[in-house]
PDB file of C-alpha atoms and ligand atoms in Angstrom:
ATOM      1  CA  SER A   1     103.574 112.989 100.503  1.00  0.00           C
ATOM      2  CA  ASP A   2     106.433 110.713  99.450  1.00  0.00           C
ATOM      3  CA  GLU A   3     107.893 113.496  97.408  1.00  0.00           C
ATOM      4  CA  VAL A   4     111.533 114.233  97.976  1.00  0.00           C
ATOM      5  CA  THR A   5     112.894 117.724  97.465  1.00  0.00           C
ATOM      6  CA  LEU A   6     116.496 118.072  96.478  1.00  0.00           C
ATOM      7  CA  GLU A   7     118.526 121.204  96.200  1.00  0.00           C
ATOM      8  CA  TYR A   8     121.690 121.308  94.164  1.00  0.00           C
ATOM      9  CA  ARG A   9     124.557 123.669  93.649  1.00  0.00           C
ATOM     10  CA  VAL A  10     127.438 123.534  91.235  1.00  0.00           C
ATOM     11  CA  LEU A  11     130.678 125.121  92.309  1.00  0.00           C
ATOM     12  CA  GLN A  12     133.576 125.634  89.981  1.00  0.00           C
ATOM     13  CA  TYR A  13     137.082 125.576  91.240  1.00  0.00           C
ATOM     14  CA  GLY A  14     140.112 125.543  89.047  1.00  0.00           C
ATOM     15  CA  GLU A  15     139.587 125.640  85.313  1.00  0.00           C
ATOM     16  CA  LYS A  16     137.855 122.363  84.639  1.00  0.00           C
ATOM     17  CA  GLN A  17     136.932 121.102  88.040  1.00  0.00           C
ATOM     18  CA  TYR A  18     133.415 121.234  89.329  1.00  0.00           C
ATOM     19  CA  LEU A  19     131.819 120.239  92.579  1.00  0.00           C
ATOM     20  CA  LEU A  20     128.190 119.151  92.615  1.00  0.00           C
ATOM     21  CA  ILE A  21     126.478 119.432  95.988  1.00  0.00           C
ATOM     22  CA  ILE A  22     123.107 117.753  96.418  1.00  0.00           C
ATOM     23  CA  ARG A  23     121.153 118.295  99.578  1.00  0.00           C
ATOM     24  CA  ASP A  24     117.954 116.591 100.694  1.00  0.00           C
ATOM     25  CA  ILE A  25     115.716 119.417 101.932  1.00  0.00           C
ATOM     26  CA  THR A  26     112.495 117.383 102.177  1.00  0.00           C
ATOM     27  CA  GLN A  27     112.256 117.807 105.936  1.00  0.00           C
ATOM     28  CA  ILE A  28     112.983 121.524 105.828  1.00  0.00           C
ATOM     29  CA  LYS A  29     110.229 121.929 103.230  1.00  0.00           C
ATOM     30  CA  GLN A  30     107.791 119.902 105.319  1.00  0.00           C
ATOM     31  CA  LEU A  31     108.491 121.989 108.404  1.00  0.00           C
ATOM     32  CA  GLU A  32     108.059 125.144 106.393  1.00  0.00           C
ATOM     33  CA  GLN A  33     104.713 123.876 105.159  1.00  0.00           C
ATOM     34  CA  ILE A  34     103.603 123.108 108.723  1.00  0.00           C
ATOM     35  CA  ARG A  35     104.558 126.630 109.756  1.00  0.00           C
ATOM     36  CA  LYS A  36     102.685 128.164 106.832  1.00  0.00           C
ATOM     37  CA  ASP A  37      99.565 126.076 107.511  1.00  0.00           C
ATOM     38  CA  PHE A  38      99.708 126.973 111.181  1.00  0.00           C
ATOM     39  CA  VAL A  39      99.880 130.708 110.491  1.00  0.00           C
ATOM     40  CA  ALA A  40      97.075 130.453 107.948  1.00  0.00           C
ATOM     41  CA  ASN A  41      94.842 128.512 110.356  1.00  0.00           C
ATOM     42  CA  VAL A  42      95.500 130.733 113.332  1.00  0.00           C
ATOM     43  CA  SER A  43      94.778 133.911 111.399  1.00  0.00           C
ATOM     44  CA  HIS A  44      91.624 132.398 110.003  1.00  0.00           C
ATOM     45  CA  GLU A  45      90.415 131.281 113.443  1.00  0.00           C
ATOM     46  CA  LEU A  46      91.153 134.682 114.980  1.00  0.00           C
ATOM     47  CA  ARG A  47      88.886 136.476 112.567  1.00  0.00           C
ATOM     48  CA  THR A  48      85.534 135.429 113.996  1.00  0.00           C
ATOM     49  CA  PRO A  49      86.090 136.384 117.654  1.00  0.00           C
ATOM     50  CA  LEU A  50      87.682 139.623 116.504  1.00  0.00           C
ATOM     51  CA  THR A  51      84.723 140.550 114.334  1.00  0.00           C
ATOM     52  CA  VAL A  52      82.346 139.859 117.233  1.00  0.00           C
ATOM     53  CA  LEU A  53      84.410 141.980 119.645  1.00  0.00           C
ATOM     54  CA  GLN A  54      84.691 144.815 117.183  1.00  0.00           C
ATOM     55  CA  GLY A  55      80.988 144.690 116.420  1.00  0.00           C
ATOM     56  CA  TYR A  56      79.963 144.969 120.090  1.00  0.00           C
ATOM     57  CA  LEU A  57      82.508 147.688 120.812  1.00  0.00           C
ATOM     58  CA  GLU A  58      81.231 149.736 117.908  1.00  0.00           C
ATOM     59  CA  VAL A  59      77.607 149.705 119.066  1.00  0.00           C
ATOM     60  CA  MET A  60      78.451 150.494 122.696  1.00  0.00           C
ATOM     61  CA  ASP A  61      77.462 154.113 123.224  1.00  0.00           C
ATOM     62  CA  VAL A  62      79.738 154.819 126.172  1.00  0.00           C
ATOM     63  CA  ASP A  63      79.228 158.594 125.993  1.00  0.00           C
ATOM     64  CA  ASN A  64      75.593 158.244 126.966  1.00  0.00           C
ATOM     65  CA  MET A  65      76.049 155.629 129.678  1.00  0.00           C
ATOM     66  CA  PRO A  66      75.968 156.383 133.398  1.00  0.00           C
ATOM     67  CA  ALA A  67      79.550 155.156 133.652  1.00  0.00           C
ATOM     68  CA  PRO A  68      82.765 156.399 135.255  1.00  0.00           C
ATOM     69  CA  PRO A  69      84.994 158.458 132.890  1.00  0.00           C
ATOM     70  CA  ILE A  70      87.621 155.713 132.728  1.00  0.00           C
ATOM     71  CA  TRP A  71      85.137 153.663 130.706  1.00  0.00           C
ATOM     72  CA  GLN A  72      85.302 156.120 127.853  1.00  0.00           C
ATOM     73  CA  LYS A  73      89.061 155.862 127.734  1.00  0.00           C
ATOM     74  CA  ALA A  74      88.896 152.086 128.012  1.00  0.00           C
ATOM     75  CA  HIS A  75      86.372 151.941 125.202  1.00  0.00           C
ATOM     76  CA  THR A  76      88.540 154.052 122.882  1.00  0.00           C
ATOM     77  CA  VAL A  77      91.629 151.974 123.589  1.00  0.00           C
ATOM     78  CA  MET A  78      89.809 148.661 123.113  1.00  0.00           C
ATOM     79  CA  LEU A  79      88.374 149.826 119.813  1.00  0.00           C
ATOM     80  CA  GLU A  80      91.788 151.008 118.609  1.00  0.00           C
ATOM     81  CA  GLN A  81      93.488 147.781 119.605  1.00  0.00           C
ATOM     82  CA  THR A  82      90.887 145.520 118.007  1.00  0.00           C
ATOM     83  CA  LYS A  83      91.277 147.531 114.795  1.00  0.00           C
ATOM     84  CA  ARG A  84      95.043 147.029 114.947  1.00  0.00           C
ATOM     85  CA  MET A  85      94.643 143.342 115.516  1.00  0.00           C
ATOM     86  CA  ASP A  86      92.183 143.152 112.656  1.00  0.00           C
ATOM     87  CA  ALA A  87      94.711 144.800 110.321  1.00  0.00           C
ATOM     88  CA  LEU A  88      97.367 142.364 111.507  1.00  0.00           C
ATOM     89  CA  VAL A  89      95.189 139.315 110.951  1.00  0.00           C
ATOM     90  CA  GLN A  90      94.166 140.574 107.510  1.00  0.00           C
ATOM     91  CA  GLN A  91      97.800 141.011 106.499  1.00  0.00           C
ATOM     92  CA  LEU A  92      98.798 137.623 107.891  1.00  0.00           C
ATOM     93  CA  LEU A  93      96.021 136.077 105.821  1.00  0.00           C
ATOM     94  CA  THR A  94      97.165 137.936 102.713  1.00  0.00           C
ATOM     95  CA  LEU A  95     100.708 136.718 103.238  1.00  0.00           C
ATOM     96  CA  SER A  96      99.547 133.133 103.796  1.00  0.00           C
ATOM     97  CA  ARG A  97      97.369 133.257 100.711  1.00  0.00           C
ATOM     98  CA  ILE A  98     100.220 134.472  98.547  1.00  0.00           C
ATOM     99  CA  GLU A  99     102.597 131.862  99.954  1.00  0.00           C
ATOM    100  CA  ALA A 100     100.096 129.039  99.572  1.00  0.00           C
ATOM    101  CA  ALA A 101      99.286 129.815  95.951  1.00  0.00           C
ATOM    102  CA  ALA A 102     102.161 127.835  94.530  1.00  0.00           C
ATOM    103  CA  LYS A 103     101.023 128.355  90.975  1.00  0.00           C
ATOM    104  CA  VAL A 104     101.129 131.836  89.586  1.00  0.00           C
ATOM    105  CA  GLN A 105      97.745 132.625  88.098  1.00  0.00           C
ATOM    106  CA  PHE A 106      98.023 135.742  86.011  1.00  0.00           C
ATOM    107  CA  ASP A 107      94.728 137.550  85.487  1.00  0.00           C
ATOM    108  CA  ALA A 108      94.164 139.176  82.181  1.00  0.00           C
ATOM    109  CA  VAL A 109      95.571 142.637  81.642  1.00  0.00           C
ATOM    110  CA  VAL A 110      95.919 144.802  84.762  1.00  0.00           C
ATOM    111  CA  ASP A 111      94.917 148.386  84.128  1.00  0.00           C
ATOM    112  CA  VAL A 112      97.589 149.907  86.361  1.00  0.00           C
ATOM    113  CA  PRO A 113      96.854 153.561  85.442  1.00  0.00           C
ATOM    114  CA  ALA A 114      93.219 153.173  86.584  1.00  0.00           C
ATOM    115  CA  MET A 115      94.363 151.356  89.711  1.00  0.00           C
ATOM    116  CA  LEU A 116      96.847 154.099  90.560  1.00  0.00           C
ATOM    117  CA  HIS A 117      94.173 156.718  90.007  1.00  0.00           C
ATOM    118  CA  LEU A 118      92.034 155.083  92.726  1.00  0.00           C
ATOM    119  CA  LEU A 119      95.044 154.694  95.008  1.00  0.00           C
ATOM    120  CA  GLU A 120      95.778 158.389  94.493  1.00  0.00           C
ATOM    121  CA  GLN A 121      92.274 159.256  95.781  1.00  0.00           C
ATOM    122  CA  GLU A 122      92.859 157.033  98.809  1.00  0.00           C
ATOM    123  CA  ALA A 123      96.260 158.599  99.395  1.00  0.00           C
ATOM    124  CA  ILE A 124      94.744 162.083  99.273  1.00  0.00           C
ATOM    125  CA  SER A 125      92.279 161.257 102.020  1.00  0.00           C
ATOM    126  CA  LEU A 126      94.930 159.477 104.107  1.00  0.00           C
ATOM    127  CA  ASN A 127      97.189 162.477 103.640  1.00  0.00           C
ATOM    128  CA  ARG A 128      94.723 165.052 105.044  1.00  0.00           C
ATOM    129  CA  GLU A 129      96.451 165.304 108.391  1.00  0.00           C
ATOM    130  CA  LYS A 130      99.995 165.137 107.089  1.00  0.00           C
ATOM    131  CA  GLN A 131      99.581 167.744 104.343  1.00  0.00           C
ATOM    132  CA  HIS A 132     102.303 166.262 102.167  1.00  0.00           C
ATOM    133  CA  GLN A 133     102.768 167.378  98.628  1.00  0.00           C
ATOM    134  CA  LEU A 134     101.673 164.299  96.697  1.00  0.00           C
ATOM    135  CA  GLN A 135     102.689 163.994  93.093  1.00  0.00           C
ATOM    136  CA  PHE A 136     101.563 161.149  90.834  1.00  0.00           C
ATOM    137  CA  GLN A 137     103.202 160.744  87.423  1.00  0.00           C
ATOM    138  CA  VAL A 138     101.480 157.932  85.617  1.00  0.00           C
ATOM    139  CA  ASP A 139     101.925 156.776  82.033  1.00  0.00           C
ATOM    140  CA  PRO A 140      98.250 156.378  81.037  1.00  0.00           C
ATOM    141  CA  ASN A 141      99.002 153.643  78.494  1.00  0.00           C
ATOM    142  CA  LEU A 142     101.247 151.419  80.533  1.00  0.00           C
ATOM    143  CA  ARG A 143      99.455 148.194  81.401  1.00  0.00           C
ATOM    144  CA  VAL A 144     100.839 144.820  82.458  1.00  0.00           C
ATOM    145  CA  THR A 145      99.868 141.191  82.800  1.00  0.00           C
ATOM    146  CA  GLY A 146      99.798 140.123  86.417  1.00  0.00           C
ATOM    147  CA  MET A 147      97.706 139.425  89.478  1.00  0.00           C
ATOM    148  CA  THR A 148      95.442 142.394  90.066  1.00  0.00           C
ATOM    149  CA  GLU A 149      94.915 142.148  93.822  1.00  0.00           C
ATOM    150  CA  GLU A 150      98.532 141.347  94.533  1.00  0.00           C
ATOM    151  CA  LEU A 151      99.830 144.264  92.500  1.00  0.00           C
ATOM    152  CA  ARG A 152      97.318 146.565  94.162  1.00  0.00           C
ATOM    153  CA  SER A 153      98.584 145.559  97.582  1.00  0.00           C
ATOM    154  CA  ALA A 154     102.222 146.152  96.521  1.00  0.00           C
ATOM    155  CA  PHE A 155     101.480 149.645  95.149  1.00  0.00           C
ATOM    156  CA  SER A 156      99.285 150.497  98.111  1.00  0.00           C
ATOM    157  CA  ASN A 157     101.785 149.361 100.768  1.00  0.00           C
ATOM    158  CA  LEU A 158     104.604 151.422  99.309  1.00  0.00           C
ATOM    159  CA  ILE A 159     102.459 154.545  98.925  1.00  0.00           C
ATOM    160  CA  THR A 160     100.991 154.305 102.440  1.00  0.00           C
ATOM    161  CA  ASN A 161     104.427 153.737 103.960  1.00  0.00           C
ATOM    162  CA  ALA A 162     105.752 156.910 102.332  1.00  0.00           C
ATOM    163  CA  ILE A 163     102.844 158.861 103.809  1.00  0.00           C
ATOM    164  CA  LYS A 164     103.235 157.228 107.235  1.00  0.00           C
ATOM    165  CA  TYR A 165     106.986 157.646 107.559  1.00  0.00           C
ATOM    166  CA  THR A 166     107.372 161.184 106.230  1.00  0.00           C
ATOM    167  CA  PRO A 167     106.946 164.038 108.711  1.00  0.00           C
ATOM    168  CA  PRO A 168     104.110 166.523 107.946  1.00  0.00           C
ATOM    169  CA  GLY A 169     104.622 168.765 104.946  1.00  0.00           C
ATOM    170  CA  GLY A 170     106.950 166.393 103.088  1.00  0.00           C
ATOM    171  CA  GLU A 171     107.119 165.606  99.405  1.00  0.00           C
ATOM    172  CA  ILE A 172     106.110 162.282  97.935  1.00  0.00           C
ATOM    173  CA  GLN A 173     106.459 161.304  94.313  1.00  0.00           C
ATOM    174  CA  VAL A 174     104.827 158.276  92.769  1.00  0.00           C
ATOM    175  CA  CYS A 175     105.920 157.271  89.260  1.00  0.00           C
ATOM    176  CA  TRP A 176     104.723 154.628  86.845  1.00  0.00           C
ATOM    177  CA  GLN A 177     106.559 154.781  83.585  1.00  0.00           C
ATOM    178  CA  ARG A 178     108.132 152.806  80.798  1.00  0.00           C
ATOM    179  CA  GLN A 179     111.856 152.399  81.014  1.00  0.00           C
ATOM    180  CA  HIS A 180     113.357 150.685  78.005  1.00  0.00           C
ATOM    181  CA  GLN A 181     111.052 147.690  77.622  1.00  0.00           C
ATOM    182  CA  LYS A 182     110.186 147.475  81.301  1.00  0.00           C
ATOM    183  CA  ALA A 183     107.557 149.054  83.531  1.00  0.00           C
ATOM    184  CA  LEU A 184     109.042 150.980  86.409  1.00  0.00           C
ATOM    185  CA  PHE A 185     107.195 151.858  89.609  1.00  0.00           C
ATOM    186  CA  SER A 186     108.740 154.086  92.233  1.00  0.00           C
ATOM    187  CA  VAL A 187     107.746 155.943  95.374  1.00  0.00           C
ATOM    188  CA  THR A 188     110.167 158.595  96.579  1.00  0.00           C
ATOM    189  CA  ASP A 189     109.824 160.584  99.777  1.00  0.00           C
ATOM    190  CA  ASN A 190     111.914 163.117 101.641  1.00  0.00           C
ATOM    191  CA  GLY A 191     111.003 161.614 105.004  1.00  0.00           C
ATOM    192  CA  GLU A 192     112.931 160.179 107.907  1.00  0.00           C
ATOM    193  CA  GLY A 193     114.965 157.723 105.823  1.00  0.00           C
ATOM    194  CA  ILE A 194     116.406 154.416 107.000  1.00  0.00           C
ATOM    195  CA  ALA A 195     119.939 153.490 108.121  1.00  0.00           C
ATOM    196  CA  PRO A 196     121.751 150.964 105.852  1.00  0.00           C
ATOM    197  CA  HIS A 197     121.845 148.166 108.431  1.00  0.00           C
ATOM    198  CA  HIS A 198     118.047 148.315 108.694  1.00  0.00           C
ATOM    199  CA  VAL A 199     117.467 148.507 104.939  1.00  0.00           C
ATOM    200  CA  LYS A 200     118.778 144.969 104.445  1.00  0.00           C
ATOM    201  CA  ARG A 201     116.216 143.518 106.829  1.00  0.00           C
ATOM    202  CA  LEU A 202     113.124 145.590 106.007  1.00  0.00           C
ATOM    203  CA  THR A 203     111.333 142.883 104.037  1.00  0.00           C
ATOM    204  CA  GLU A 204     111.488 140.369 106.890  1.00  0.00           C
ATOM    205  CA  ARG A 205     108.188 139.728 108.598  1.00  0.00           C
ATOM    206  CA  PHE A 206     107.579 141.942 111.607  1.00  0.00           C
ATOM    207  CA  TYR A 207     110.841 143.812 111.113  1.00  0.00           C
ATOM    208  CA  ARG A 208     110.436 147.420 112.139  1.00  0.00           C
ATOM    209  CA  VAL A 209     112.990 150.150 112.477  1.00  0.00           C
ATOM    210  CA  ASP A 210     111.403 151.957 115.368  1.00  0.00           C
ATOM    211  CA  GLU A 211     109.037 149.779 117.330  1.00  0.00           C
ATOM    212  CA  ALA A 212     107.379 152.629 119.234  1.00  0.00           C
ATOM    213  CA  ARG A 213     106.870 154.923 116.281  1.00  0.00           C
ATOM    214  CA  THR A 214     105.576 152.204 113.982  1.00  0.00           C
ATOM    215  CA  ARG A 215     103.148 151.092 116.602  1.00  0.00           C
ATOM    216  CA  SER A 216     101.707 154.565 116.857  1.00  0.00           C
ATOM    217  CA  SER A 217     101.455 154.767 113.070  1.00  0.00           C
ATOM    218  CA  GLY A 218      99.336 151.613 113.074  1.00  0.00           C
ATOM    219  CA  GLY A 219     101.859 149.499 111.154  1.00  0.00           C
ATOM    220  CA  THR A 220     101.893 145.714 111.339  1.00  0.00           C
ATOM    221  CA  GLY A 221     105.436 145.077 110.133  1.00  0.00           C
ATOM    222  CA  LEU A 222     104.142 142.790 107.386  1.00  0.00           C
ATOM    223  CA  GLY A 223     103.669 145.251 104.527  1.00  0.00           C
ATOM    224  CA  LEU A 224     107.072 144.959 102.920  1.00  0.00           C
ATOM    225  CA  ALA A 225     107.167 141.175 103.404  1.00  0.00           C
ATOM    226  CA  ILE A 226     103.976 141.052 101.337  1.00  0.00           C
ATOM    227  CA  VAL A 227     105.474 143.368  98.703  1.00  0.00           C
ATOM    228  CA  LYS A 228     108.555 141.143  98.436  1.00  0.00           C
ATOM    229  CA  HIS A 229     106.452 138.016  97.844  1.00  0.00           C
ATOM    230  CA  VAL A 230     104.180 139.714  95.337  1.00  0.00           C
ATOM    231  CA  LEU A 231     107.155 140.972  93.365  1.00  0.00           C
ATOM    232  CA  SER A 232     108.942 137.650  93.273  1.00  0.00           C
ATOM    233  CA  ARG A 233     105.754 136.172  91.791  1.00  0.00           C
ATOM    234  CA  HIS A 234     105.942 138.861  89.109  1.00  0.00           C
ATOM    235  CA  HIS A 235     109.601 138.156  88.283  1.00  0.00           C
ATOM    236  CA  SER A 236     110.725 141.305  90.027  1.00  0.00           C
ATOM    237  CA  LYS A 237     112.547 142.566  93.108  1.00  0.00           C
ATOM    238  CA  LEU A 238     112.100 145.458  95.487  1.00  0.00           C
ATOM    239  CA  MET A 239     114.884 148.022  95.385  1.00  0.00           C
ATOM    240  CA  ILE A 240     115.379 150.332  98.344  1.00  0.00           C
ATOM    241  CA  PHE A 241     117.560 153.430  98.385  1.00  0.00           C
ATOM    242  CA  SER A 242     117.507 155.413 101.551  1.00  0.00           C
ATOM    243  CA  GLU A 243     119.455 157.938 103.520  1.00  0.00           C
ATOM    244  CA  PRO A 244     118.634 158.846 107.111  1.00  0.00           C
ATOM    245  CA  LYS A 245     117.034 162.292 107.456  1.00  0.00           C
ATOM    246  CA  ARG A 246     116.924 162.750 103.665  1.00  0.00           C
ATOM    247  CA  GLY A 247     114.375 160.253 102.491  1.00  0.00           C
ATOM    248  CA  SER A 248     113.803 156.959 100.756  1.00  0.00           C
ATOM    249  CA  SER A 249     112.966 155.544  97.396  1.00  0.00           C
ATOM    250  CA  PHE A 250     111.228 152.192  96.970  1.00  0.00           C
ATOM    251  CA  SER A 251     111.027 150.915  93.423  1.00  0.00           C
ATOM    252  CA  PHE A 252     110.669 147.858  91.229  1.00  0.00           C
ATOM    253  CA  SER A 253     110.466 147.131  87.534  1.00  0.00           C
ATOM    254  CA  LEU A 254     108.267 144.570  85.867  1.00  0.00           C
ATOM    255  CA  PRO A 255     110.047 142.734  83.053  1.00  0.00           C
ATOM    256  CA  PRO A 256     109.247 143.174  79.328  1.00  0.00           C
ATOM    257  CA  GLU A 257     107.360 139.869  79.122  1.00  0.00           C
ATOM    258  CA  LEU A 258     104.739 141.308  81.488  1.00  0.00           C
ATOM    259  CA  VAL A 259     104.396 144.663  79.782  1.00  0.00           C
ATOM    260  CA  VAL A 260     101.429 144.804  77.423  1.00  0.00           C
ATOM    261  CA  GLY A 261     102.429 145.697  73.919  1.00  0.00           C
ATOM    262  CA  VAL A 262     106.044 144.592  74.201  1.00  0.00           C
ATOM    263  CA  GLN A 263     106.852 141.569  72.054  1.00  0.00           C
ATOM    264  CA  THR A 264     109.146 139.037  73.688  1.00  0.00           C
ATOM    265  CA  LEU A 265     109.900 135.384  73.181  1.00  0.00           C
ATOM    266  CA  HIS A 266     108.384 134.406  76.502  1.00  0.00           C
ATOM    267  CA  GLN A 267     105.048 136.176  76.543  1.00  0.00           C
ATOM    268  CA  PRO A 268     102.935 134.471  79.251  1.00  0.00           C
ATOM    269  CA  LYS A 269      99.691 132.975  77.986  1.00  0.00           C
ATOM    270  CA  LEU A 270      96.540 134.788  78.985  1.00  0.00           C
ATOM    271  CA  PRO A 271      93.630 132.690  80.215  1.00  0.00           C
TER     272      PRO A 271
HETATM  273  P1  ADP B   1     104.765 148.569 108.827  1.00  0.00           P
HETATM  274  O1  ADP B   1     103.418 147.946 108.808  1.00  0.00           O
HETATM  275  O2  ADP B   1     105.388 148.611 110.183  1.00  0.00           O
HETATM  276  O3  ADP B   1     104.779 149.865 108.097  1.00  0.00           O
HETATM  277  P2  ADP B   1     106.341 147.493 106.660  1.00  0.00           P
HETATM  278  O4  ADP B   1     106.779 146.103 106.418  1.00  0.00           O
HETATM  279  O5  ADP B   1     105.459 148.134 105.634  1.00  0.00           O
HETATM  280  O6  ADP B   1     105.661 147.502 108.075  1.00  0.00           O
HETATM  281  O7  ADP B   1     107.616 148.393 106.856  1.00  0.00           O
HETATM  282  C1  ADP B   1     108.670 147.948 107.707  1.00  0.00           C
HETATM  283  C2  ADP B   1     109.421 149.102 108.323  1.00  0.00           C
HETATM  284  O8  ADP B   1     110.142 149.802 107.310  1.00  0.00           O
HETATM  285  C3  ADP B   1     108.520 150.166 108.944  1.00  0.00           C
HETATM  286  O9  ADP B   1     108.192 149.835 110.257  1.00  0.00           O
HETATM  287  C4  ADP B   1     109.383 151.407 108.865  1.00  0.00           C
HETATM  288  O10 ADP B   1     110.256 151.457 109.977  1.00  0.00           O
HETATM  289  C5  ADP B   1     110.241 151.179 107.616  1.00  0.00           C
HETATM  290  N1  ADP B   1     109.760 151.948 106.444  1.00  0.00           N
HETATM  291  C6  ADP B   1     108.964 151.507 105.448  1.00  0.00           C
HETATM  292  N2  ADP B   1     108.750 152.448 104.516  1.00  0.00           N
HETATM  293  C7  ADP B   1     109.440 153.537 104.915  1.00  0.00           C
HETATM  294  C8  ADP B   1     109.648 154.868 104.369  1.00  0.00           C
HETATM  295  N3  ADP B   1     109.067 155.244 103.227  1.00  0.00           N
HETATM  296  N4  ADP B   1     110.441 155.711 105.069  1.00  0.00           N
HETATM  297  C9  ADP B   1     111.035 155.317 106.229  1.00  0.00           C
HETATM  298  N5  ADP B   1     110.886 154.096 106.788  1.00  0.00           N
HETATM  299  C10 ADP B   1     110.100 153.205 106.141  1.00  0.00           C
END
């Protein structure tokens, strides 16, 4: 608790002149920790009442009750909204968990091809209404070291977003392939696209391009914030290319030291 956190920057000006700036950011860090703890606690506490509400709503058989018609509507809306809130709380918890885990704990090898195969099945059932053309191109031998659940949530968020934000009948391509020594993942759609000034802010929590539309699509506005965190813990960054009305491409590459079978100087140790 007596720890002091310092941040430093070295600026060069002129040929041999340097400026060293040291800043005490202990208080900023402490405040950030309080905020993180608060979010984690609140989401945890919200879970129980939500589960109870959802449970009761699910067993209420409004159709067979001698009740005015408005009750049916009310029941549907309440059920929908508790589901939305449940998704939100789940994602807040995921985000808190990732933020709180200061130490990166790599599992053994992550079988990404198998994982993507399961996500493809999920995507197919999610895609029933939208009737997109889904195409998965997966290198069957490309595996990486990493955190299984975190990587799953990154892949899954990007795939579901492409399905959600592409109008019916669109084309979505998911690729997992080796590129030089790296592992490249990309999801490309020909959907609604995103204007440049929004692209910059997409990975902020709760940032949404179109509030009304996202709400109806059941989004929480936390998906890409989670992806960003997961990737930074895997030494990677999310790249977004998008053009309004033409489509978007979300991609990232995992560095050689995480790719199984690539020899590098800094291979992380497996447990
Ligand atoms: P949400 O839960 O709202 O989908 P995300 O953090 O996953 O939250 O995404 C943030 C916003 O980015 C979305 O609300 C949407 O406006 C935009 N977005 C994400 N993916 C796409 C995509 N493939 N095409 C167009 N817009 C997208």
